[in-house]
């Protein structure tokens, strides 16, 4: 699989549009550090998102709200170092873009300049569509995000499906249309009934990436820790686990701790050798220093 990924061309905004036009599904995953980026790269996904879900999955916050610009910058820069082929999108954190167009542009520019990300993502329609337009006018591509928008989940009644009724679905659709009209190159649909997604899809021109929005979007996104079974929190309905890595990880660390406590690790092969003559000389030098006879430990170990 890694070899196939190595021969893949880089994802571009044009290639994403072509995937939509050709009905080729777009695979997107989150990553938050250098090793997860390298895994996404080797797996050959199309888009990597440094999601503000990092707040919960890697930083241990209760929600995505507290994560700071500085924390997201550090994570995004680490992902950039592990990534060559997929498009790299960075989530702008809550409170870093909503206040004004100027704030949104300044934050987006900071992300692009300091991390090398290809695009940024912002949540909601409404005033966020204006912020998206301003960021795009400043030359930075924007991905939108509608439906369940975790940064403002409190105002949506919690982490729950959006667009439950026809009127609510129209409101989600209007948000998506506003983001598309603002120039977003793609839009995430999160936790939307499949029938609502299916009604909206033929009416949207940009690639739509779903997470809990049914099978008929142009692509899908999952959170790295959810799909690998690393994260201990309650998984949302839309999560499919492709591995259960948490238990084997715990078992491996526990086995290591046991080995340390039982003197089974490190073994001789994990150490560095010293020439016997140098070991003897070291013993003699140390004995001379502290005025005691050589005790022979160094020679035994060498
Ligand atoms: O923060 C995140 O991981 C996201 C995805 C779920 C789309 O926004």
PDB file of C-alpha atoms and ligand atoms in Angstrom:
ATOM      1  CA  UNK A   1       0.000   0.000   0.000  1.00  0.00           C
ATOM      2  CA  UNK A   2       2.895   2.350   0.813  1.00  0.00           C
ATOM      3  CA  UNK A   3       4.340   1.772  -2.653  1.00  0.00           C
ATOM      4  CA  UNK A   4       1.032   2.695  -4.265  1.00  0.00           C
ATOM      5  CA  UNK A   5       0.939   5.861  -2.175  1.00  0.00           C
ATOM      6  CA  UNK A   6       4.500   6.738  -3.207  1.00  0.00           C
ATOM      7  CA  UNK A   7       3.489   6.842  -6.871  1.00  0.00           C
ATOM      8  CA  UNK A   8       0.364   8.935  -6.265  1.00  0.00           C
ATOM      9  CA  UNK A   9       0.311  12.460  -7.631  1.00  0.00           C
ATOM     10  CA  UNK A  10      -0.168  15.298  -5.148  1.00  0.00           C
ATOM     11  CA  UNK A  11      -3.764  16.218  -4.390  1.00  0.00           C
ATOM     12  CA  UNK A  12      -4.665  19.639  -5.769  1.00  0.00           C
ATOM     13  CA  UNK A  13      -7.855  21.693  -5.702  1.00  0.00           C
ATOM     14  CA  UNK A  14      -8.282  20.812  -9.385  1.00  0.00           C
ATOM     15  CA  UNK A  15      -7.790  17.087  -8.739  1.00  0.00           C
ATOM     16  CA  UNK A  16     -10.472  17.184  -6.023  1.00  0.00           C
ATOM     17  CA  UNK A  17     -12.902  18.864  -8.426  1.00  0.00           C
ATOM     18  CA  UNK A  18     -12.031  16.208 -11.024  1.00  0.00           C
ATOM     19  CA  UNK A  19     -12.662  13.429  -8.486  1.00  0.00           C
ATOM     20  CA  UNK A  20     -16.117  14.879  -7.867  1.00  0.00           C
ATOM     21  CA  UNK A  21     -16.806  15.202 -11.588  1.00  0.00           C
ATOM     22  CA  UNK A  22     -15.661  11.613 -12.214  1.00  0.00           C
ATOM     23  CA  UNK A  23     -17.491  10.157  -9.236  1.00  0.00           C
ATOM     24  CA  UNK A  24     -14.200   9.044  -7.602  1.00  0.00           C
ATOM     25  CA  UNK A  25     -14.686   9.157  -3.829  1.00  0.00           C
ATOM     26  CA  UNK A  26     -12.365  11.429  -1.840  1.00  0.00           C
ATOM     27  CA  UNK A  27     -10.708   9.887   1.248  1.00  0.00           C
ATOM     28  CA  UNK A  28      -9.902  12.313   4.058  1.00  0.00           C
ATOM     29  CA  UNK A  29      -8.574  11.613   7.542  1.00  0.00           C
ATOM     30  CA  UNK A  30      -7.422  13.732  10.442  1.00  0.00           C
ATOM     31  CA  UNK A  31      -3.821  13.723  11.693  1.00  0.00           C
ATOM     32  CA  UNK A  32      -2.269  15.631  14.563  1.00  0.00           C
ATOM     33  CA  UNK A  33       1.459  14.924  14.578  1.00  0.00           C
ATOM     34  CA  UNK A  34       4.421  13.680  12.536  1.00  0.00           C
ATOM     35  CA  UNK A  35       3.791   9.909  12.864  1.00  0.00           C
ATOM     36  CA  UNK A  36       0.055  10.142  12.135  1.00  0.00           C
ATOM     37  CA  UNK A  37       0.851  12.296   9.089  1.00  0.00           C
ATOM     38  CA  UNK A  38       3.370   9.715   7.864  1.00  0.00           C
ATOM     39  CA  UNK A  39       0.727   7.002   8.260  1.00  0.00           C
ATOM     40  CA  UNK A  40      -1.832   9.053   6.299  1.00  0.00           C
ATOM     41  CA  UNK A  41       0.804   9.675   3.634  1.00  0.00           C
ATOM     42  CA  UNK A  42       1.710   5.970   3.349  1.00  0.00           C
ATOM     43  CA  UNK A  43      -1.979   5.019   3.281  1.00  0.00           C
ATOM     44  CA  UNK A  44      -2.497   7.262   0.258  1.00  0.00           C
ATOM     45  CA  UNK A  45      -5.421   9.424   1.427  1.00  0.00           C
ATOM     46  CA  UNK A  46      -6.408  12.483  -0.601  1.00  0.00           C
ATOM     47  CA  UNK A  47      -6.813  15.078   2.164  1.00  0.00           C
ATOM     48  CA  UNK A  48      -5.420  15.341   5.692  1.00  0.00           C
ATOM     49  CA  UNK A  49      -7.178  17.615   8.159  1.00  0.00           C
ATOM     50  CA  UNK A  50      -5.510  18.830  11.312  1.00  0.00           C
ATOM     51  CA  UNK A  51      -8.891  18.940  12.992  1.00  0.00           C
ATOM     52  CA  UNK A  52      -9.561  20.877  16.148  1.00  0.00           C
ATOM     53  CA  UNK A  53     -10.798  17.471  17.332  1.00  0.00           C
ATOM     54  CA  UNK A  54      -7.134  17.410  18.430  1.00  0.00           C
ATOM     55  CA  UNK A  55      -8.405  19.317  21.448  1.00  0.00           C
ATOM     56  CA  UNK A  56     -10.076  16.117  22.637  1.00  0.00           C
ATOM     57  CA  UNK A  57      -8.120  13.313  20.966  1.00  0.00           C
ATOM     58  CA  UNK A  58      -4.586  14.469  21.720  1.00  0.00           C
ATOM     59  CA  UNK A  59      -4.799  17.365  24.187  1.00  0.00           C
ATOM     60  CA  UNK A  60      -7.401  15.961  26.573  1.00  0.00           C
ATOM     61  CA  UNK A  61      -9.833  18.886  26.622  1.00  0.00           C
ATOM     62  CA  UNK A  62     -13.567  18.214  27.093  1.00  0.00           C
ATOM     63  CA  UNK A  63     -14.522  19.851  23.781  1.00  0.00           C
ATOM     64  CA  UNK A  64     -12.931  21.559  20.792  1.00  0.00           C
ATOM     65  CA  UNK A  65     -13.621  25.012  22.248  1.00  0.00           C
ATOM     66  CA  UNK A  66     -10.514  25.555  24.433  1.00  0.00           C
ATOM     67  CA  UNK A  67      -7.813  24.659  21.889  1.00  0.00           C
ATOM     68  CA  UNK A  68      -5.599  27.672  21.136  1.00  0.00           C
ATOM     69  CA  UNK A  69      -4.099  29.009  17.929  1.00  0.00           C
ATOM     70  CA  UNK A  70      -0.618  28.187  19.236  1.00  0.00           C
ATOM     71  CA  UNK A  71      -1.552  24.572  19.988  1.00  0.00           C
ATOM     72  CA  UNK A  72      -3.092  24.117  16.528  1.00  0.00           C
ATOM     73  CA  UNK A  73      -0.069  25.774  14.872  1.00  0.00           C
ATOM     74  CA  UNK A  74       2.324  23.376  16.581  1.00  0.00           C
ATOM     75  CA  UNK A  75       0.266  20.315  15.589  1.00  0.00           C
ATOM     76  CA  UNK A  76      -0.211  21.511  11.994  1.00  0.00           C
ATOM     77  CA  UNK A  77       3.506  22.202  11.535  1.00  0.00           C
ATOM     78  CA  UNK A  78       4.301  18.676  12.780  1.00  0.00           C
ATOM     79  CA  UNK A  79       1.793  17.175  10.327  1.00  0.00           C
ATOM     80  CA  UNK A  80       3.288  19.232   7.485  1.00  0.00           C
ATOM     81  CA  UNK A  81       6.698  17.684   8.163  1.00  0.00           C
ATOM     82  CA  UNK A  82       5.237  14.189   7.723  1.00  0.00           C
ATOM     83  CA  UNK A  83       3.180  14.872   4.611  1.00  0.00           C
ATOM     84  CA  UNK A  84       3.969  15.284   0.902  1.00  0.00           C
ATOM     85  CA  UNK A  85       1.077  14.065  -1.242  1.00  0.00           C
ATOM     86  CA  UNK A  86      -2.324  14.747   0.370  1.00  0.00           C
ATOM     87  CA  UNK A  87      -3.772  18.242   0.582  1.00  0.00           C
ATOM     88  CA  UNK A  88      -3.198  19.623   4.097  1.00  0.00           C
ATOM     89  CA  UNK A  89      -6.105  21.513   5.672  1.00  0.00           C
ATOM     90  CA  UNK A  90      -5.902  23.126   9.122  1.00  0.00           C
ATOM     91  CA  UNK A  91      -8.913  23.852  11.327  1.00  0.00           C
ATOM     92  CA  UNK A  92      -9.016  27.436  12.578  1.00  0.00           C
ATOM     93  CA  UNK A  93      -9.837  27.152  16.291  1.00  0.00           C
ATOM     94  CA  UNK A  94     -12.921  28.597  17.969  1.00  0.00           C
ATOM     95  CA  UNK A  95     -12.567  32.334  18.605  1.00  0.00           C
ATOM     96  CA  UNK A  96      -9.772  32.825  16.086  1.00  0.00           C
ATOM     97  CA  UNK A  97     -11.819  33.934  13.055  1.00  0.00           C
ATOM     98  CA  UNK A  98     -15.432  34.791  13.931  1.00  0.00           C
ATOM     99  CA  UNK A  99     -14.888  38.347  15.223  1.00  0.00           C
ATOM    100  CA  UNK A 100     -14.167  40.158  11.956  1.00  0.00           C
ATOM    101  CA  UNK A 101     -12.839  39.653   8.440  1.00  0.00           C
ATOM    102  CA  UNK A 102      -9.539  41.175   9.585  1.00  0.00           C
ATOM    103  CA  UNK A 103      -9.202  38.667  12.426  1.00  0.00           C
ATOM    104  CA  UNK A 104     -10.087  35.770  10.111  1.00  0.00           C
ATOM    105  CA  UNK A 105      -7.565  36.814   7.447  1.00  0.00           C
ATOM    106  CA  UNK A 106      -4.802  37.418  10.011  1.00  0.00           C
ATOM    107  CA  UNK A 107      -5.348  33.994  11.615  1.00  0.00           C
ATOM    108  CA  UNK A 108      -5.506  32.177   8.278  1.00  0.00           C
ATOM    109  CA  UNK A 109      -2.323  33.927   7.113  1.00  0.00           C
ATOM    110  CA  UNK A 110      -0.571  32.923  10.331  1.00  0.00           C
ATOM    111  CA  UNK A 111      -1.482  29.286   9.730  1.00  0.00           C
ATOM    112  CA  UNK A 112      -0.280  29.296   6.129  1.00  0.00           C
ATOM    113  CA  UNK A 113       2.945  31.210   6.889  1.00  0.00           C
ATOM    114  CA  UNK A 114       4.018  29.246   9.942  1.00  0.00           C
ATOM    115  CA  UNK A 115       2.800  25.730   9.087  1.00  0.00           C
ATOM    116  CA  UNK A 116       2.740  25.519   5.288  1.00  0.00           C
ATOM    117  CA  UNK A 117      -0.836  24.179   5.251  1.00  0.00           C
ATOM    118  CA  UNK A 118      -2.595  24.325   1.867  1.00  0.00           C
ATOM    119  CA  UNK A 119      -5.977  25.508   3.161  1.00  0.00           C
ATOM    120  CA  UNK A 120      -7.916  26.288   6.329  1.00  0.00           C
ATOM    121  CA  UNK A 121     -11.313  25.095   7.526  1.00  0.00           C
ATOM    122  CA  UNK A 122     -13.922  27.132   9.371  1.00  0.00           C
ATOM    123  CA  UNK A 123     -17.281  26.106  10.822  1.00  0.00           C
ATOM    124  CA  UNK A 124     -20.895  27.251  10.231  1.00  0.00           C
ATOM    125  CA  UNK A 125     -22.629  29.304   7.569  1.00  0.00           C
ATOM    126  CA  UNK A 126     -23.998  32.771   8.394  1.00  0.00           C
ATOM    127  CA  UNK A 127     -21.198  35.210   9.253  1.00  0.00           C
ATOM    128  CA  UNK A 128     -18.649  32.425   8.671  1.00  0.00           C
ATOM    129  CA  UNK A 129     -19.490  32.636   4.952  1.00  0.00           C
ATOM    130  CA  UNK A 130     -18.387  36.293   5.063  1.00  0.00           C
ATOM    131  CA  UNK A 131     -15.189  35.278   6.893  1.00  0.00           C
ATOM    132  CA  UNK A 132     -14.581  32.574   4.257  1.00  0.00           C
ATOM    133  CA  UNK A 133     -15.006  35.129   1.465  1.00  0.00           C
ATOM    134  CA  UNK A 134     -12.469  37.460   3.111  1.00  0.00           C
ATOM    135  CA  UNK A 135      -9.888  34.686   3.649  1.00  0.00           C
ATOM    136  CA  UNK A 136     -10.304  33.486   0.048  1.00  0.00           C
ATOM    137  CA  UNK A 137      -9.933  37.066  -1.222  1.00  0.00           C
ATOM    138  CA  UNK A 138      -6.628  37.152   0.670  1.00  0.00           C
ATOM    139  CA  UNK A 139      -5.482  34.171  -1.387  1.00  0.00           C
ATOM    140  CA  UNK A 140      -6.052  31.309   1.055  1.00  0.00           C
ATOM    141  CA  UNK A 141      -8.352  28.403   0.096  1.00  0.00           C
ATOM    142  CA  UNK A 142     -11.114  27.605   2.594  1.00  0.00           C
ATOM    143  CA  UNK A 143     -13.047  24.426   3.380  1.00  0.00           C
ATOM    144  CA  UNK A 144     -16.467  24.965   4.970  1.00  0.00           C
ATOM    145  CA  UNK A 145     -18.196  22.800   7.597  1.00  0.00           C
ATOM    146  CA  UNK A 146     -21.975  22.613   8.160  1.00  0.00           C
ATOM    147  CA  UNK A 147     -24.485  20.486  10.052  1.00  0.00           C
ATOM    148  CA  UNK A 148     -23.086  19.535  13.445  1.00  0.00           C
ATOM    149  CA  UNK A 149     -20.406  22.145  14.046  1.00  0.00           C
ATOM    150  CA  UNK A 150     -18.661  21.109  17.279  1.00  0.00           C
ATOM    151  CA  UNK A 151     -17.270  24.595  18.043  1.00  0.00           C
ATOM    152  CA  UNK A 152     -20.848  25.843  18.548  1.00  0.00           C
ATOM    153  CA  UNK A 153     -22.440  22.547  19.605  1.00  0.00           C
ATOM    154  CA  UNK A 154     -23.912  24.227  22.703  1.00  0.00           C
ATOM    155  CA  UNK A 155     -26.132  26.428  20.540  1.00  0.00           C
ATOM    156  CA  UNK A 156     -27.163  23.384  18.471  1.00  0.00           C
ATOM    157  CA  UNK A 157     -28.445  21.483  21.489  1.00  0.00           C
ATOM    158  CA  UNK A 158     -25.289  19.415  21.923  1.00  0.00           C
ATOM    159  CA  UNK A 159     -23.514  16.863  19.758  1.00  0.00           C
ATOM    160  CA  UNK A 160     -26.569  15.762  17.825  1.00  0.00           C
ATOM    161  CA  UNK A 161     -27.731  15.274  14.268  1.00  0.00           C
ATOM    162  CA  UNK A 162     -28.673  18.472  12.419  1.00  0.00           C
ATOM    163  CA  UNK A 163     -31.287  18.880   9.683  1.00  0.00           C
ATOM    164  CA  UNK A 164     -33.766  16.534  11.324  1.00  0.00           C
ATOM    165  CA  UNK A 165     -36.807  18.322   9.864  1.00  0.00           C
ATOM    166  CA  UNK A 166     -37.222  19.659   6.323  1.00  0.00           C
ATOM    167  CA  UNK A 167     -36.957  23.247   7.641  1.00  0.00           C
ATOM    168  CA  UNK A 168     -33.797  22.452   9.583  1.00  0.00           C
ATOM    169  CA  UNK A 169     -32.334  20.707   6.527  1.00  0.00           C
ATOM    170  CA  UNK A 170     -33.076  23.808   4.421  1.00  0.00           C
ATOM    171  CA  UNK A 171     -31.150  25.883   6.988  1.00  0.00           C
ATOM    172  CA  UNK A 172     -28.145  23.512   6.644  1.00  0.00           C
ATOM    173  CA  UNK A 173     -28.460  23.676   2.847  1.00  0.00           C
ATOM    174  CA  UNK A 174     -28.524  27.503   2.929  1.00  0.00           C
ATOM    175  CA  UNK A 175     -25.322  27.466   5.019  1.00  0.00           C
ATOM    176  CA  UNK A 176     -23.692  25.184   2.444  1.00  0.00           C
ATOM    177  CA  UNK A 177     -24.857  27.360  -0.450  1.00  0.00           C
ATOM    178  CA  UNK A 178     -23.512  30.486   1.261  1.00  0.00           C
ATOM    179  CA  UNK A 179     -20.111  28.843   1.782  1.00  0.00           C
ATOM    180  CA  UNK A 180     -20.058  27.665  -1.821  1.00  0.00           C
ATOM    181  CA  UNK A 181     -20.991  31.160  -3.038  1.00  0.00           C
ATOM    182  CA  UNK A 182     -18.188  32.570  -0.861  1.00  0.00           C
ATOM    183  CA  UNK A 183     -15.734  30.429  -2.847  1.00  0.00           C
ATOM    184  CA  UNK A 184     -15.054  27.467  -0.523  1.00  0.00           C
ATOM    185  CA  UNK A 185     -13.342  24.685  -2.486  1.00  0.00           C
ATOM    186  CA  UNK A 186     -15.105  21.973  -0.449  1.00  0.00           C
ATOM    187  CA  UNK A 187     -17.599  21.601   2.402  1.00  0.00           C
ATOM    188  CA  UNK A 188     -17.783  19.088   5.266  1.00  0.00           C
ATOM    189  CA  UNK A 189     -21.272  17.763   6.103  1.00  0.00           C
ATOM    190  CA  UNK A 190     -21.345  16.451   9.672  1.00  0.00           C
ATOM    191  CA  UNK A 191     -24.176  14.436  11.282  1.00  0.00           C
ATOM    192  CA  UNK A 192     -26.918  15.109   8.739  1.00  0.00           C
ATOM    193  CA  UNK A 193     -29.659  12.600   7.835  1.00  0.00           C
ATOM    194  CA  UNK A 194     -28.803  10.650   4.707  1.00  0.00           C
ATOM    195  CA  UNK A 195     -32.034  11.696   2.975  1.00  0.00           C
ATOM    196  CA  UNK A 196     -31.231  15.386   3.605  1.00  0.00           C
ATOM    197  CA  UNK A 197     -27.702  14.927   2.208  1.00  0.00           C
ATOM    198  CA  UNK A 198     -29.094  13.126  -0.818  1.00  0.00           C
ATOM    199  CA  UNK A 199     -31.502  15.998  -1.494  1.00  0.00           C
ATOM    200  CA  UNK A 200     -28.708  18.579  -1.274  1.00  0.00           C
ATOM    201  CA  UNK A 201     -25.959  16.765  -3.210  1.00  0.00           C
ATOM    202  CA  UNK A 202     -27.287  17.347  -6.755  1.00  0.00           C
ATOM    203  CA  UNK A 203     -27.627  21.051  -5.889  1.00  0.00           C
ATOM    204  CA  UNK A 204     -23.990  21.615  -4.869  1.00  0.00           C
ATOM    205  CA  UNK A 205     -21.041  22.083  -7.237  1.00  0.00           C
ATOM    206  CA  UNK A 206     -18.120  21.778  -4.812  1.00  0.00           C
ATOM    207  CA  UNK A 207     -16.898  18.459  -3.361  1.00  0.00           C
ATOM    208  CA  UNK A 208     -18.809  17.562  -0.196  1.00  0.00           C
ATOM    209  CA  UNK A 209     -16.996  15.470   2.406  1.00  0.00           C
ATOM    210  CA  UNK A 210     -19.292  13.608   4.787  1.00  0.00           C
ATOM    211  CA  UNK A 211     -18.942  12.431   8.350  1.00  0.00           C
ATOM    212  CA  UNK A 212     -22.216  10.925   9.483  1.00  0.00           C
ATOM    213  CA  UNK A 213     -23.942  12.257   6.371  1.00  0.00           C
ATOM    214  CA  UNK A 214     -24.570   8.985   4.546  1.00  0.00           C
ATOM    215  CA  UNK A 215     -22.802   7.245   1.667  1.00  0.00           C
ATOM    216  CA  UNK A 216     -23.604   9.661  -1.149  1.00  0.00           C
ATOM    217  CA  UNK A 217     -21.277  12.590  -0.470  1.00  0.00           C
ATOM    218  CA  UNK A 218     -18.205  13.063  -2.696  1.00  0.00           C
ATOM    219  CA  UNK A 219     -15.923  11.800   0.049  1.00  0.00           C
ATOM    220  CA  UNK A 220     -15.696  10.770   3.679  1.00  0.00           C
ATOM    221  CA  UNK A 221     -13.656  11.897   6.656  1.00  0.00           C
ATOM    222  CA  UNK A 222     -12.942  10.092   9.921  1.00  0.00           C
ATOM    223  CA  UNK A 223     -10.956  11.077  12.981  1.00  0.00           C
ATOM    224  CA  UNK A 224      -7.636   9.175  13.111  1.00  0.00           C
ATOM    225  CA  UNK A 225      -8.032   8.023  16.714  1.00  0.00           C
ATOM    226  CA  UNK A 226     -11.627   6.880  16.120  1.00  0.00           C
ATOM    227  CA  UNK A 227     -10.883   4.772  13.064  1.00  0.00           C
ATOM    228  CA  UNK A 228      -7.838   3.178  14.697  1.00  0.00           C
ATOM    229  CA  UNK A 229      -9.562   2.552  18.016  1.00  0.00           C
ATOM    230  CA  UNK A 230      -7.008   4.542  20.031  1.00  0.00           C
ATOM    231  CA  UNK A 231      -9.327   7.076  21.637  1.00  0.00           C
ATOM    232  CA  UNK A 232     -11.129   6.004  24.792  1.00  0.00           C
ATOM    233  CA  UNK A 233     -14.136   8.341  24.532  1.00  0.00           C
ATOM    234  CA  UNK A 234     -17.623   7.303  23.394  1.00  0.00           C
ATOM    235  CA  UNK A 235     -17.639   6.937  19.624  1.00  0.00           C
ATOM    236  CA  UNK A 236     -20.313   8.695  17.558  1.00  0.00           C
ATOM    237  CA  UNK A 237     -22.784   6.592  15.564  1.00  0.00           C
ATOM    238  CA  UNK A 238     -20.957   7.278  12.303  1.00  0.00           C
ATOM    239  CA  UNK A 239     -17.582   5.963  13.473  1.00  0.00           C
ATOM    240  CA  UNK A 240     -16.361   2.737  11.937  1.00  0.00           C
ATOM    241  CA  UNK A 241     -13.391   1.211  13.721  1.00  0.00           C
ATOM    242  CA  UNK A 242     -10.852  -0.276  11.316  1.00  0.00           C
ATOM    243  CA  UNK A 243      -8.586  -1.395  14.153  1.00  0.00           C
ATOM    244  CA  UNK A 244      -8.638  -1.682  17.941  1.00  0.00           C
ATOM    245  CA  UNK A 245      -5.198  -0.357  18.798  1.00  0.00           C
ATOM    246  CA  UNK A 246      -5.820   0.937  22.309  1.00  0.00           C
ATOM    247  CA  UNK A 247      -5.691  -2.478  24.003  1.00  0.00           C
ATOM    248  CA  UNK A 248      -2.531  -3.705  22.231  1.00  0.00           C
ATOM    249  CA  UNK A 249      -0.888  -0.341  23.003  1.00  0.00           C
ATOM    250  CA  UNK A 250      -1.735  -0.662  26.706  1.00  0.00           C
ATOM    251  CA  UNK A 251      -0.534  -4.288  26.712  1.00  0.00           C
ATOM    252  CA  UNK A 252       2.763  -3.316  25.066  1.00  0.00           C
ATOM    253  CA  UNK A 253       3.473  -0.507  27.555  1.00  0.00           C
ATOM    254  CA  UNK A 254       2.473  -2.748  30.489  1.00  0.00           C
ATOM    255  CA  UNK A 255       4.790  -5.520  29.198  1.00  0.00           C
ATOM    256  CA  UNK A 256       7.633  -2.995  29.018  1.00  0.00           C
ATOM    257  CA  UNK A 257       6.964  -1.785  32.569  1.00  0.00           C
ATOM    258  CA  UNK A 258       6.915  -5.406  33.767  1.00  0.00           C
ATOM    259  CA  UNK A 259      10.225  -6.146  32.033  1.00  0.00           C
ATOM    260  CA  UNK A 260      11.819  -3.089  33.669  1.00  0.00           C
ATOM    261  CA  UNK A 261      10.553  -4.108  37.112  1.00  0.00           C
ATOM    262  CA  UNK A 262      11.659  -7.727  36.629  1.00  0.00           C
ATOM    263  CA  UNK A 263      15.103  -6.759  35.225  1.00  0.00           C
ATOM    264  CA  UNK A 264      14.260  -8.361  31.856  1.00  0.00           C
ATOM    265  CA  UNK A 265      14.876  -5.130  29.958  1.00  0.00           C
ATOM    266  CA  UNK A 266      17.350  -3.978  28.764  1.00  0.00           C
ATOM    267  CA  UNK A 267      19.117  -7.157  27.608  1.00  0.00           C
ATOM    268  CA  UNK A 268      22.859  -7.196  26.737  1.00  0.00           C
ATOM    269  CA  UNK A 269      21.985  -6.668  23.034  1.00  0.00           C
ATOM    270  CA  UNK A 270      20.325  -3.338  23.873  1.00  0.00           C
ATOM    271  CA  UNK A 271      23.563  -1.902  25.335  1.00  0.00           C
ATOM    272  CA  UNK A 272      26.711  -0.412  23.799  1.00  0.00           C
ATOM    273  CA  UNK A 273      30.009  -2.328  24.013  1.00  0.00           C
ATOM    274  CA  UNK A 274      33.285  -0.842  25.331  1.00  0.00           C
ATOM    275  CA  UNK A 275      36.681  -2.371  24.537  1.00  0.00           C
ATOM    276  CA  UNK A 276      37.811  -4.503  27.493  1.00  0.00           C
ATOM    277  CA  UNK A 277      41.108  -2.601  27.754  1.00  0.00           C
ATOM    278  CA  UNK A 278      39.280   0.749  27.967  1.00  0.00           C
ATOM    279  CA  UNK A 279      36.884  -0.666  30.553  1.00  0.00           C
ATOM    280  CA  UNK A 280      39.814  -1.801  32.734  1.00  0.00           C
ATOM    281  CA  UNK A 281      41.546   1.542  32.351  1.00  0.00           C
ATOM    282  CA  UNK A 282      38.322   3.372  33.287  1.00  0.00           C
ATOM    283  CA  UNK A 283      38.044   1.236  36.431  1.00  0.00           C
ATOM    284  CA  UNK A 284      41.623   2.025  37.329  1.00  0.00           C
ATOM    285  CA  UNK A 285      41.139   5.769  36.748  1.00  0.00           C
ATOM    286  CA  UNK A 286      38.006   5.847  38.891  1.00  0.00           C
ATOM    287  CA  UNK A 287      39.673   3.806  41.658  1.00  0.00           C
ATOM    288  CA  UNK A 288      42.615   6.194  41.620  1.00  0.00           C
ATOM    289  CA  UNK A 289      40.261   9.153  41.931  1.00  0.00           C
ATOM    290  CA  UNK A 290      38.319   7.913  44.912  1.00  0.00           C
ATOM    291  CA  UNK A 291      41.310   6.189  46.529  1.00  0.00           C
ATOM    292  CA  UNK A 292      39.663   2.759  46.626  1.00  0.00           C
ATOM    293  CA  UNK A 293      40.782  -0.498  44.946  1.00  0.00           C
ATOM    294  CA  UNK A 294      39.101  -1.362  41.606  1.00  0.00           C
ATOM    295  CA  UNK A 295      35.888  -3.286  42.247  1.00  0.00           C
ATOM    296  CA  UNK A 296      35.758  -5.093  38.908  1.00  0.00           C
ATOM    297  CA  UNK A 297      32.207  -4.189  37.939  1.00  0.00           C
ATOM    298  CA  UNK A 298      33.101  -2.422  34.712  1.00  0.00           C
ATOM    299  CA  UNK A 299      35.210  -5.339  33.482  1.00  0.00           C
ATOM    300  CA  UNK A 300      32.433  -7.824  34.209  1.00  0.00           C
ATOM    301  CA  UNK A 301      29.969  -5.770  32.175  1.00  0.00           C
ATOM    302  CA  UNK A 302      32.365  -5.153  29.290  1.00  0.00           C
TER     303      UNK A 302
HETATM  304  O1  LIG B   1     -12.046  18.570  13.907  1.00  0.00           O
HETATM  305  C1  LIG B   1     -12.299  17.618  13.155  1.00  0.00           C
HETATM  306  O2  LIG B   1     -11.729  16.520  13.270  1.00  0.00           O
HETATM  307  C2  LIG B   1     -13.298  17.828  12.114  1.00  0.00           C
HETATM  308  C3  LIG B   1     -13.715  16.642  11.297  1.00  0.00           C
HETATM  309  C4  LIG B   1     -14.569  15.752  12.100  1.00  0.00           C
HETATM  310  C5  LIG B   1     -14.363  17.057  10.034  1.00  0.00           C
HETATM  311  O3  LIG B   1     -13.755  18.903  11.943  1.00  0.00           O
END
